[in-house]
């Protein structure tokens, strides 16, 4: 058990020393990107919207108070008023100023499935927003790819720069010894030293660029990135069906359109509800009583109501046509995306194949350039060539190594760009 634990710790240390992998940077950047917070906000907003819609089943209560003055009111006919006065009955009639304070309560019993469909539309709208956020977050990977492979290319150049410094330093020491022995001119030694110092200056520039790139990548990922780890060189990918989040966005948009179309059907359904109205005021429901006595009273009404609004028929045809056009637009956007995605895959696969062919020849070119450089060192030692010829061969060998490194990194970048293109 202790041995296993030791091996695990050792492997962890080794991985840390190797630097951050591209996949680790992807995951860290997506978690660190501010847009990630929208997932939680969208989910909470959707749930609040659905909860508010569900409250449509609760009784709807409204309170009201009013005071009016009327130009005329209901009154007894003159004959009846004369007769009742003759009988000694005081007939006051209704007052023109009237007052009421009341409460109305309405309860939906059947809403034609409107609330159910509204909740579905709200959830589908939340799904569309989440899918749009996922698309934006996925685009972060492309930016990470650009920074990561730029850093990887820079580190390869720095390593080649160090190798070139060592090679020039070795030749500088040899020439220094030859100058002391009188077999080489001091200008030759100075020429090589100047070339080495130029390479040292290049290293300083490369270091500055690396600090900038690591700072940018670290900020992007939300963690300290010190060095890049070269990704594994996988097989050439074949053209495949994309699993990009854009596809899920198109599906979500189509489902939203379907829910909205069902909403057109619910708008034509009848609605059934019950209601209760109560108020305290003057006059009440018993008008004859209030004609005799001017006093406030309690009054109430309960009942059931069926409503059927056929006004939705006026715009139904155009609304359905608009939703149909929206679906066609979504399908068209999907086809355009897939078409461009296939073109991008073809381009990337051709680039990968091209760099593989170039890399097959790079090793032989480097081997030949190395042999020529070693021969030039020998010729310089025997006075056959001058130091400029040697520096030219050294620089050509270094250029071949730089070219090999560039081909490899560019091939890897296209492989992982292809992974981004298909999300496979």
PDB file of C-alpha atoms in Angstrom, residues 213-317:
ATOM      1  CA  UNK A 213       2.069  34.089 -23.468  1.00  0.00           C
ATOM      2  CA  UNK A 214       2.162  32.280 -20.105  1.00  0.00           C
ATOM      3  CA  UNK A 215       0.631  35.338 -18.434  1.00  0.00           C
ATOM      4  CA  UNK A 216      -2.174  35.470 -21.010  1.00  0.00           C
ATOM      5  CA  UNK A 217      -2.833  31.721 -20.832  1.00  0.00           C
ATOM      6  CA  UNK A 218      -2.701  31.745 -17.022  1.00  0.00           C
ATOM      7  CA  UNK A 219      -5.220  34.592 -16.889  1.00  0.00           C
ATOM      8  CA  UNK A 220      -7.434  32.824 -19.386  1.00  0.00           C
ATOM      9  CA  UNK A 221      -7.339  29.519 -17.497  1.00  0.00           C
ATOM     10  CA  UNK A 222      -7.448  30.958 -13.998  1.00  0.00           C
ATOM     11  CA  UNK A 223      -4.401  28.956 -12.944  1.00  0.00           C
ATOM     12  CA  UNK A 224      -0.648  29.335 -13.250  1.00  0.00           C
ATOM     13  CA  UNK A 225       0.593  27.908 -16.540  1.00  0.00           C
ATOM     14  CA  UNK A 226       4.381  27.681 -16.575  1.00  0.00           C
ATOM     15  CA  UNK A 227       5.021  25.480 -19.581  1.00  0.00           C
ATOM     16  CA  UNK A 228       3.132  23.532 -22.231  1.00  0.00           C
ATOM     17  CA  UNK A 229       3.173  19.776 -22.582  1.00  0.00           C
ATOM     18  CA  UNK A 230       3.333  18.484 -26.150  1.00  0.00           C
ATOM     19  CA  UNK A 231       0.055  16.641 -26.927  1.00  0.00           C
ATOM     20  CA  UNK A 232       0.071  13.076 -28.164  1.00  0.00           C
ATOM     21  CA  UNK A 233       0.341  12.680 -31.934  1.00  0.00           C
ATOM     22  CA  UNK A 234      -2.818  10.770 -32.849  1.00  0.00           C
ATOM     23  CA  UNK A 235      -3.785   9.211 -36.168  1.00  0.00           C
ATOM     24  CA  UNK A 236      -5.109  11.366 -38.989  1.00  0.00           C
ATOM     25  CA  UNK A 237      -8.817  11.844 -38.202  1.00  0.00           C
ATOM     26  CA  UNK A 238     -11.371  10.860 -40.805  1.00  0.00           C
ATOM     27  CA  UNK A 239     -14.265  13.080 -41.747  1.00  0.00           C
ATOM     28  CA  UNK A 240     -17.027  12.469 -39.197  1.00  0.00           C
ATOM     29  CA  UNK A 241     -20.360  13.787 -38.024  1.00  0.00           C
ATOM     30  CA  UNK A 242     -19.922  16.791 -35.815  1.00  0.00           C
ATOM     31  CA  UNK A 243     -20.950  16.701 -32.153  1.00  0.00           C
ATOM     32  CA  UNK A 244     -20.665  20.452 -31.734  1.00  0.00           C
ATOM     33  CA  UNK A 245     -22.932  22.262 -29.222  1.00  0.00           C
ATOM     34  CA  UNK A 246     -24.354  24.262 -32.135  1.00  0.00           C
ATOM     35  CA  UNK A 247     -26.309  21.130 -33.083  1.00  0.00           C
ATOM     36  CA  UNK A 248     -27.956  21.053 -29.659  1.00  0.00           C
ATOM     37  CA  UNK A 249     -28.781  24.749 -30.042  1.00  0.00           C
ATOM     38  CA  UNK A 250     -30.584  24.095 -33.328  1.00  0.00           C
ATOM     39  CA  UNK A 251     -32.554  21.240 -31.721  1.00  0.00           C
ATOM     40  CA  UNK A 252     -33.515  23.464 -28.773  1.00  0.00           C
ATOM     41  CA  UNK A 253     -34.712  26.201 -31.133  1.00  0.00           C
ATOM     42  CA  UNK A 254     -36.890  23.705 -33.010  1.00  0.00           C
ATOM     43  CA  UNK A 255     -38.417  22.384 -29.773  1.00  0.00           C
ATOM     44  CA  UNK A 256     -39.203  25.970 -28.705  1.00  0.00           C
ATOM     45  CA  UNK A 257     -40.947  26.588 -32.021  1.00  0.00           C
ATOM     46  CA  UNK A 258     -43.042  23.426 -31.547  1.00  0.00           C
ATOM     47  CA  UNK A 259     -44.063  24.526 -28.041  1.00  0.00           C
ATOM     48  CA  UNK A 260     -45.035  27.970 -29.355  1.00  0.00           C
ATOM     49  CA  UNK A 261     -47.186  26.372 -32.056  1.00  0.00           C
ATOM     50  CA  UNK A 262     -49.042  24.321 -29.445  1.00  0.00           C
ATOM     51  CA  UNK A 263     -49.607  27.596 -27.625  1.00  0.00           C
ATOM     52  CA  UNK A 264     -51.614  28.772 -30.644  1.00  0.00           C
ATOM     53  CA  UNK A 265     -53.974  25.838 -30.118  1.00  0.00           C
ATOM     54  CA  UNK A 266     -54.484  26.554 -26.420  1.00  0.00           C
ATOM     55  CA  UNK A 267     -55.397  30.152 -27.258  1.00  0.00           C
ATOM     56  CA  UNK A 268     -58.546  28.794 -28.974  1.00  0.00           C
ATOM     57  CA  UNK A 269     -59.671  26.673 -26.037  1.00  0.00           C
ATOM     58  CA  UNK A 270     -62.539  27.848 -23.799  1.00  0.00           C
ATOM     59  CA  UNK A 271     -61.819  28.909 -20.234  1.00  0.00           C
ATOM     60  CA  UNK A 272     -63.988  28.002 -17.246  1.00  0.00           C
ATOM     61  CA  UNK A 273     -63.825  29.681 -13.865  1.00  0.00           C
ATOM     62  CA  UNK A 274     -65.820  30.522 -10.764  1.00  0.00           C
ATOM     63  CA  UNK A 275     -66.019  33.911  -9.129  1.00  0.00           C
ATOM     64  CA  UNK A 276     -67.270  35.652  -6.014  1.00  0.00           C
ATOM     65  CA  UNK A 277     -67.912  39.357  -5.531  1.00  0.00           C
ATOM     66  CA  UNK A 278     -68.662  41.079  -2.254  1.00  0.00           C
ATOM     67  CA  UNK A 279     -68.975  44.742  -1.370  1.00  0.00           C
ATOM     68  CA  UNK A 280     -70.141  47.092   1.310  1.00  0.00           C
ATOM     69  CA  UNK A 281     -71.785  50.271   0.160  1.00  0.00           C
ATOM     70  CA  UNK A 282     -74.816  52.123  -1.113  1.00  0.00           C
ATOM     71  CA  UNK A 283     -76.916  51.201  -2.968  1.00  0.00           C
ATOM     72  CA  UNK A 284     -76.983  47.441  -2.499  1.00  0.00           C
ATOM     73  CA  UNK A 285     -78.488  44.732  -4.654  1.00  0.00           C
ATOM     74  CA  UNK A 286     -81.937  45.350  -3.208  1.00  0.00           C
ATOM     75  CA  UNK A 287     -82.785  48.608  -4.921  1.00  0.00           C
ATOM     76  CA  UNK A 288     -86.332  48.849  -3.509  1.00  0.00           C
ATOM     77  CA  UNK A 289     -85.017  48.598   0.034  1.00  0.00           C
ATOM     78  CA  UNK A 290     -82.420  51.287  -0.641  1.00  0.00           C
ATOM     79  CA  UNK A 291     -85.101  53.570  -2.074  1.00  0.00           C
ATOM     80  CA  UNK A 292     -86.846  53.470   1.258  1.00  0.00           C
ATOM     81  CA  UNK A 293     -83.782  53.790   3.513  1.00  0.00           C
ATOM     82  CA  UNK A 294     -80.480  55.418   2.662  1.00  0.00           C
ATOM     83  CA  UNK A 295     -78.005  53.131   4.438  1.00  0.00           C
ATOM     84  CA  UNK A 296     -74.955  51.071   3.535  1.00  0.00           C
ATOM     85  CA  UNK A 297     -75.278  47.287   3.339  1.00  0.00           C
ATOM     86  CA  UNK A 298     -73.271  44.095   2.661  1.00  0.00           C
ATOM     87  CA  UNK A 299     -73.848  42.470  -0.735  1.00  0.00           C
ATOM     88  CA  UNK A 300     -72.433  39.402  -2.477  1.00  0.00           C
ATOM     89  CA  UNK A 301     -72.563  37.463  -5.754  1.00  0.00           C
ATOM     90  CA  UNK A 302     -71.146  34.039  -6.619  1.00  0.00           C
ATOM     91  CA  UNK A 303     -71.216  32.290  -9.980  1.00  0.00           C
ATOM     92  CA  UNK A 304     -69.457  30.447 -12.770  1.00  0.00           C
ATOM     93  CA  UNK A 305     -68.188  31.882 -16.024  1.00  0.00           C
ATOM     94  CA  UNK A 306     -67.279  30.358 -19.386  1.00  0.00           C
ATOM     95  CA  UNK A 307     -65.273  32.491 -21.790  1.00  0.00           C
ATOM     96  CA  UNK A 308     -64.281  31.610 -25.301  1.00  0.00           C
ATOM     97  CA  UNK A 309     -62.175  34.185 -27.100  1.00  0.00           C
ATOM     98  CA  UNK A 310     -62.229  33.475 -30.811  1.00  0.00           C
ATOM     99  CA  UNK A 311     -60.165  36.561 -31.592  1.00  0.00           C
ATOM    100  CA  UNK A 312     -57.073  34.308 -31.816  1.00  0.00           C
ATOM    101  CA  UNK A 313     -58.510  32.975 -35.093  1.00  0.00           C
ATOM    102  CA  UNK A 314     -57.821  36.322 -36.745  1.00  0.00           C
ATOM    103  CA  UNK A 315     -54.033  35.968 -36.485  1.00  0.00           C
ATOM    104  CA  UNK A 316     -53.715  32.170 -36.196  1.00  0.00           C
ATOM    105  CA  UNK A 317     -52.858  31.590 -39.857  1.00  0.00           C
TER     106      UNK A 317
END
